[in-house]
Amino acid sequence: MGVKLLLDKAHIEGIRYYDTYRKNGGYTSVEKALKMSPEAIVEEVKKSGLRGRGGAGFPTGMKWSFIAKPEGVPRHLVCNADESEPGTFKDRYLMEFLPHLLIEGLIVSSYALGSNATYIYIRGEYAWIPDILEQAIAEAKANGWLGKNILNSGFDCEIYVQRGAGAYICGEETALIESLEGKRGNPRIKPPFPAVKGVWERPTVVNNVETLAAVVPIMNMGGEEYAKIGVGRSTGTKLISACGNINKPGVYEIDMTISVEEFIYSEEYCGGIANGKRLKACIPGGSSVPVLPANLLLKTAKGETRYMNYESLSDGGFATGSMMGSGGFIVYDEDQCIVKNTYTLARFYRHESCGQCSPCREGTGWMEKILKKIDTGKGSHSDIDLLWDIQRKIEGNTICPLGDAAAWPVAAAIRHFRDEFEWHVNNPEECLRRNYGLAHYADERAVIA
Amino acid sequence: MAETPLFKVTIDNITIEVPAGTTILNAARQIGGDVTPPAMCYYSKLKNSGGKCRTCLVEVAAGSTADPRPMPKLVASCRTNVMDGMIVKNITSERVQDARAGVVEFLLINHPLDCPVCDQAGECHLQDLSYEHGAEGTRFEFSKRIFKKHDLGPYIQLHMTRCILCYRCVFVADQLTNKRVHGVLDRGDHAEIATHIEKALDNDFIGNVIDVCPVGALTDKTFRFKNRVWFTKPVNASCNCSKCSGKVHLWMRGDEVLRVTARKDEWGEVEDWICNECRFERKDIKDWTIEGPVKVNRHSVISQGHYVGLKKPNETFSKVMNGRNPRLLMDIHSVSEVNKPGVNLAAIKGPAHSTDFDPPKKEISNE
């Protein structure tokens, strides 16, 4: 069994409620933190090497130290619970089963950043979770962990839950801030960054749910101890939400030292591919990161074993690697059609584009149309090249990362599965009846298993 | 008060000093000419505009003297401030040209390209942009998107299919009028400019949305289908208006005022906002004091038209010159070796050749 820091108490009955949570060692980090100076907490988080769990993997301590501290201007912490990346559902699990862990992390982080009003922006589709969170906040407040002068430290903090209205784009931090302010959820043009001008033009830090929850074990065990878990710059534990054609889909906490192969095939985690099928491909970090075929997923291009951590998953860049992303682990078996799946993703990004900047607004729709054409057997070889050219012109030229997120899956699908696209073009009738299968493969295990 | 420091910025190998806080685009506009990136959504007179169309993307080869690392991505020059020692590449960067061609293509795939019936044709920024950076063909083989029609009242015509969602009109309504009734509904490629539940735009200054619109999405209903812009002639005119500066361009054909717009500078931006009354109601030449013709760039299509109904001056040459007639300064035939006065050009059949002007040679005949 790997180390568990976040989900170690998830199995305890009634852990959702304050009494049980407190009895099992809850809120000790707040007691500890409020005796320290805010700077010391930031230093502790820096030492832990914690990286943002929302997708980009930016060091949290460094992000916290960037926040501007002008005299007399309030600062804010915003918890990004707008978990809308297809394939990712780790934050939902945390908020549903361990709401107090998030509240605890939020209180410590608010203290470290000097935020007296902290917001949880939760996606609208998680309709039942705000109630859980609000109940937890009420319980915490009743027990003196929130409100005025917490534990006589002179620190005031309130947490507010704000529901989104169902937009993927509001997971982008500046769009989230706009939406939080009650405006249309359009990403802002950076600079200024939220650390300088965020919510209501005040310095703001936006962090993912899992990141803020991870502050709790960091405070409890100390940053240096936390940094010992994991490997290299991938410290601590990471929640992976595994889904797709596996025997045991669900949320797993891993310590980032296990290999991808172990994660997929071991009984402790995904338990192998469902229905005795073989592994075809996998999107290791949520729908927007590049898809990898089985041979490149289990071994890097250099022939080394690929591990479940930030560095190993991105080994080889986008040419032969992918990204840790948000930890939405989507597994495809041999029956899955890459073209159809890419089309589904392109349709999603087209629907979720905010429409502000031209490459993303027009390009996502164009890619969707071409992919639909290829998928339905009406494509031509030039369409594949055109698709490549379109994604190239979207990537990096947009206001926010949604353009990149829409371009990467298409790019990776063509890069690694061009033969499957060509098969669709060459066999317009056959491709409607059956899938391409595993012809692409080079991985022995996938073929034998 | 401390003076704003001057920052040295090099754009396409041209160095210029600009005050700190200037954007790359505005620095490039000070240099002028080809190094100025095109801007479809940025409008210097509207706060928060820009950053959306991505046509002004430039490459920053060196961030500043202090930190000379290049920026990894292309940046929107309209929203990026210059740093001291910054090196910017615009037309000298292939990456920029490639990305810009991509943006133009994206802007055009769903654009109806109905220029022949569009009132904006001739003064359309998208036309200029596609002429300079676009490809001659299209790679888009699908049906273009269409929208439900919205009526914006008696003065302003909305063609949503032509819109490129620059948000300028939204900023005009936000910053010039006291109540914005139109905005962007929906999102993604089905986002549209509209009023929520059919309202008319009738604020005093809302007519300026027509001037800021870079394409033919918002046009003047009082001018609709009246004329092509290149057949009309702009003149500077003014009037005593209680609401606005009254400084306008009248677009005339003969003595008829076909259209009134605000005065625009060389970047196509309005100099002074004008009110709806000046724009839509004062269509009589008697309402205005004509100040003189507008200087039109000779490359503009507007300069291609001719003044219609122009009255010739009553004075003749000899009157102006006190009875003397103009003197022939030079007889071209006397100095040119090519043109021979003895050769009757009208007698030559077809195009003239040098042989037509050669002295008659001895006939060499096969007969």
PDB file of C-alpha atoms in Angstrom, chain A residues 169-170 172-204 206 354 356-357 398-401, chain B residues 48 50-52 54 79:
ATOM      1  CA  ILE A 169     -14.013  27.930 -19.121  1.00  0.00           C
ATOM      2  CA  CYS A 170     -14.738  29.093 -15.566  1.00  0.00           C
ATOM      3  CA  GLU A 172      -9.535  28.979 -15.911  1.00  0.00           C
ATOM      4  CA  GLU A 173      -8.550  31.210 -13.029  1.00  0.00           C
ATOM      5  CA  THR A 174      -9.278  34.607 -14.545  1.00  0.00           C
ATOM      6  CA  ALA A 175     -12.576  33.440 -16.046  1.00  0.00           C
ATOM      7  CA  LEU A 176     -13.396  32.022 -12.635  1.00  0.00           C
ATOM      8  CA  ILE A 177     -12.698  35.417 -11.070  1.00  0.00           C
ATOM      9  CA  GLU A 178     -14.903  37.167 -13.623  1.00  0.00           C
ATOM     10  CA  SER A 179     -17.683  34.684 -12.969  1.00  0.00           C
ATOM     11  CA  LEU A 180     -17.211  35.034  -9.214  1.00  0.00           C
ATOM     12  CA  GLU A 181     -17.668  38.769  -9.594  1.00  0.00           C
ATOM     13  CA  GLY A 182     -20.959  38.087 -11.339  1.00  0.00           C
ATOM     14  CA  LYS A 183     -19.829  38.826 -14.855  1.00  0.00           C
ATOM     15  CA  ARG A 184     -19.666  36.795 -18.036  1.00  0.00           C
ATOM     16  CA  GLY A 185     -17.050  34.081 -17.595  1.00  0.00           C
ATOM     17  CA  ASN A 186     -14.512  35.358 -20.098  1.00  0.00           C
ATOM     18  CA  PRO A 187     -10.839  34.866 -19.307  1.00  0.00           C
ATOM     19  CA  ARG A 188      -8.991  38.095 -18.663  1.00  0.00           C
ATOM     20  CA  ILE A 189      -6.019  39.151 -20.652  1.00  0.00           C
ATOM     21  CA  LYS A 190      -2.859  38.703 -18.634  1.00  0.00           C
ATOM     22  CA  PRO A 191      -0.993  40.624 -17.310  1.00  0.00           C
ATOM     23  CA  PRO A 192      -2.123  41.757 -14.769  1.00  0.00           C
ATOM     24  CA  PHE A 193      -2.060  38.391 -13.083  1.00  0.00           C
ATOM     25  CA  PRO A 194      -4.529  37.544 -10.314  1.00  0.00           C
ATOM     26  CA  ALA A 195      -1.703  37.774  -7.756  1.00  0.00           C
ATOM     27  CA  VAL A 196      -1.728  41.523  -8.484  1.00  0.00           C
ATOM     28  CA  LYS A 197      -5.306  42.162  -9.600  1.00  0.00           C
ATOM     29  CA  GLY A 198      -7.764  39.377  -9.058  1.00  0.00           C
ATOM     30  CA  VAL A 199     -11.183  39.399  -7.467  1.00  0.00           C
ATOM     31  CA  TRP A 200     -12.457  43.008  -7.422  1.00  0.00           C
ATOM     32  CA  GLU A 201      -8.990  44.128  -8.512  1.00  0.00           C
ATOM     33  CA  ARG A 202      -7.523  42.832  -5.278  1.00  0.00           C
ATOM     34  CA  PRO A 203      -4.551  40.476  -5.011  1.00  0.00           C
ATOM     35  CA  THR A 204      -5.886  36.952  -5.289  1.00  0.00           C
ATOM     36  CA  VAL A 206      -6.589  30.745  -6.988  1.00  0.00           C
ATOM     37  CA  CYS A 354     -15.939  31.254 -24.594  1.00  0.00           C
ATOM     38  CA  GLN A 356     -13.591  35.744 -27.035  1.00  0.00           C
ATOM     39  CA  CYS A 357     -10.560  35.238 -29.239  1.00  0.00           C
ATOM     40  CA  THR A 398      -5.116  32.290 -27.697  1.00  0.00           C
ATOM     41  CA  ILE A 399      -5.874  34.328 -24.582  1.00  0.00           C
ATOM     42  CA  CYS A 400      -6.226  31.404 -22.230  1.00  0.00           C
ATOM     43  CA  PRO A 401      -5.107  27.754 -22.220  1.00  0.00           C
TER      44      PRO A 401
ATOM     45  CA  ASN B  48     -10.082  47.402 -21.776  1.00  0.00           C
ATOM     46  CA  GLY B  50      -8.038  44.586 -27.318  1.00  0.00           C
ATOM     47  CA  GLY B  51      -6.446  41.211 -26.857  1.00  0.00           C
ATOM     48  CA  LYS B  52      -9.286  39.337 -28.477  1.00  0.00           C
ATOM     49  CA  ARG B  54      -5.134  38.065 -32.083  1.00  0.00           C
ATOM     50  CA  ARG B  79      -2.141  44.567 -24.412  1.00  0.00           C
TER      51      ARG B  79
END
